[in-house]
Each structure stands twice: as structure tokens, then as C-alpha cells.
């Protein structure tokens, strides 16, 4: 386990978001990414809650933003170095953004995520 301050962890999440290709970030819509210390259930590193882009239709208007939560304490708990945290944050951010694009866990695992 490694200790990473909330401020530093938020910077790592921002840096991970900056690595997402611009052609993808341009089409991300009505989504917020936040750092949360602890997940609502054990063993979660991140969580996407919302309506994936692939499921939105003409009816989609006036809804609250989708939410991507990245959980600081569980990520720090499985990491031994700051480099491990950087890598795990990157993986978790990509994984949860993929859900925003309608990619499920099975497909992510097929793709190596």
C-alpha cells in the first residue's frame, strides 16, 4: 500500500484524462469524472453510472450528467509505488470512459483492459 494525497491523486486522474485521444474527448457528452475516497462496495477501483452514448436516443435531454468515480483508497491499497498508482489510475480511467462509450467489461477484457 502507498499513501497518495487526495490532491496528488486528483492530479493523476487529470493527467490520465489528458491522455485520452482528442477525437474521443470531443464526443464525450454530459459526463463528469470525480475522485472519491472509498467505493460503495469492496473491490471497486472505479464506477461508471449513467446512460452510455450508444443507448441515448432522441429522448435524451435534460438528464443529470453521467458520473465516473475513481476510488483513491482501493487503488492506493493495491499499489506499492507511485508509478503503480499512475498506471492503475490510467487503466481505471480508460476502463470507465469505455463504459461511457458503451463498451462492456467482457469486451474490455477481450481488448486487454
CSV table of C-alpha atoms in Angstrom, one decimal:
chain,number,residue,atom,x,y,z
A,1,UNK,CA,0.0,0.0,0.0
A,2,UNK,CA,1.1,3.5,-0.8
A,3,UNK,CA,-0.2,6.8,0.6
A,4,UNK,CA,-1.1,9.4,-2.1
A,5,UNK,CA,-2.7,12.7,-1.0
A,6,UNK,CA,-6.1,13.5,-2.5
A,7,UNK,CA,-4.6,16.5,-4.3
A,8,UNK,CA,-1.9,14.4,-5.9
A,9,UNK,CA,-4.4,11.6,-6.8
A,10,UNK,CA,-6.7,14.2,-8.5
A,11,UNK,CA,-3.7,15.4,-10.5
A,12,UNK,CA,-3.0,11.8,-11.6
A,13,UNK,CA,-6.6,11.4,-12.7
A,14,UNK,CA,-6.4,14.7,-14.6
A,15,UNK,CA,-3.2,13.5,-16.3
A,16,UNK,CA,-4.9,10.2,-17.2
A,17,UNK,CA,-7.8,12.1,-18.7
A,18,UNK,CA,-5.3,14.2,-20.8
A,19,UNK,CA,-4.0,11.0,-22.4
A,20,UNK,CA,-7.4,10.2,-23.9
A,21,UNK,CA,-7.3,11.0,-27.7
A,22,UNK,CA,-8.9,14.3,-28.6
A,23,UNK,CA,-11.2,12.6,-31.2
A,24,UNK,CA,-12.7,10.6,-28.2
A,25,UNK,CA,-12.9,13.5,-25.8
A,26,UNK,CA,-14.8,15.6,-28.4
A,27,UNK,CA,-17.6,13.1,-28.4
A,28,UNK,CA,-17.8,12.5,-24.7
A,29,UNK,CA,-21.0,14.2,-23.6
A,30,UNK,CA,-22.7,15.1,-20.3
A,31,UNK,CA,-20.2,13.2,-18.1
A,32,UNK,CA,-18.3,14.2,-15.0
A,33,UNK,CA,-15.2,12.5,-13.6
A,34,UNK,CA,-14.7,12.7,-9.8
A,35,UNK,CA,-12.3,11.3,-7.3
A,36,UNK,CA,-13.9,9.6,-4.3
A,37,UNK,CA,-12.0,8.1,-1.4
A,38,UNK,CA,-14.0,4.9,-0.9
A,39,UNK,CA,-16.3,2.9,-3.1
A,40,UNK,CA,-19.9,1.9,-2.3
A,41,UNK,CA,-18.8,-1.7,-2.3
A,42,UNK,CA,-15.5,-3.5,-1.8
A,43,UNK,CA,-13.1,-4.3,-4.6
A,44,UNK,CA,-14.2,-1.4,-6.9
A,45,UNK,CA,-11.5,0.9,-8.3
A,46,UNK,CA,-13.9,2.9,-10.4
A,47,UNK,CA,-17.5,3.1,-11.3
A,48,UNK,CA,-19.5,4.5,-14.3
A,49,UNK,CA,-23.1,5.4,-13.6
A,50,UNK,CA,-25.2,6.8,-16.4
A,51,UNK,CA,-26.6,6.2,-19.9
A,52,UNK,CA,-23.8,5.1,-22.4
A,53,UNK,CA,-23.6,7.1,-25.6
A,54,UNK,CA,-24.7,4.0,-27.6
A,55,UNK,CA,-28.0,3.9,-25.7
A,56,UNK,CA,-29.0,7.5,-26.0
A,57,UNK,CA,-31.7,8.5,-28.4
A,58,UNK,CA,-34.0,11.4,-29.3
A,59,UNK,CA,-35.5,11.2,-25.8
A,60,UNK,CA,-32.1,12.0,-24.2
A,61,UNK,CA,-32.4,15.6,-22.9
A,62,UNK,CA,-32.4,17.3,-19.5
A,63,UNK,CA,-30.8,14.4,-17.6
A,64,UNK,CA,-28.1,14.7,-15.0
A,65,UNK,CA,-24.6,14.1,-16.2
A,66,UNK,CA,-23.2,10.6,-16.2
A,67,UNK,CA,-20.7,10.1,-13.4
A,68,UNK,CA,-17.3,8.4,-13.4
A,69,UNK,CA,-15.9,7.8,-9.9
A,70,UNK,CA,-12.3,6.9,-9.4
A,71,UNK,CA,-11.7,5.4,-5.9
A,72,UNK,CA,-8.5,6.6,-4.3
A,73,UNK,CA,-8.2,4.3,-1.3
A,74,UNK,CA,-8.6,1.0,-3.1
A,75,UNK,CA,-6.2,2.0,-5.8
A,76,UNK,CA,-3.6,3.1,-3.3
A,77,UNK,CA,-4.2,-0.2,-1.3
A,78,UNK,CA,-3.2,-2.4,-4.3
A,79,UNK,CA,-0.1,-0.3,-5.3
A,80,UNK,CA,3.4,-0.3,-3.9
A,81,UNK,CA,4.9,2.7,-5.7
A,82,UNK,CA,3.7,5.9,-7.1
A,83,UNK,CA,4.4,4.5,-10.6
A,84,UNK,CA,2.0,1.7,-9.8
A,85,UNK,CA,-0.7,4.3,-8.8
A,86,UNK,CA,-0.1,6.2,-12.1
A,87,UNK,CA,-0.6,3.0,-14.1
A,88,UNK,CA,-3.6,1.8,-12.2
A,89,UNK,CA,-5.3,5.3,-12.4
A,90,UNK,CA,-4.7,5.3,-16.2
A,91,UNK,CA,-6.2,1.8,-16.6
A,92,UNK,CA,-9.2,2.6,-14.4
A,93,UNK,CA,-9.9,5.9,-16.2
A,94,UNK,CA,-9.8,4.3,-19.6
A,95,UNK,CA,-11.9,1.4,-18.3
A,96,UNK,CA,-14.7,3.7,-17.0
A,97,UNK,CA,-14.6,6.0,-20.0
A,98,UNK,CA,-15.0,2.9,-22.2
A,99,UNK,CA,-18.3,2.2,-20.3
A,100,UNK,CA,-19.4,5.8,-21.3
A,101,UNK,CA,-18.9,4.7,-24.9
A,102,UNK,CA,-21.0,1.6,-24.4
A,103,UNK,CA,-18.1,-0.9,-24.1
A,104,UNK,CA,-18.9,-3.6,-21.5
A,105,UNK,CA,-16.5,-5.5,-19.2
A,106,UNK,CA,-16.4,-8.6,-21.4
A,107,UNK,CA,-15.3,-6.6,-24.4
A,108,UNK,CA,-12.8,-4.6,-22.4
A,109,UNK,CA,-11.2,-7.9,-21.2
A,110,UNK,CA,-11.1,-9.1,-24.8
A,111,UNK,CA,-9.2,-5.9,-25.7
A,112,UNK,CA,-6.7,-6.4,-22.8
A,113,UNK,CA,-8.2,-4.0,-20.4
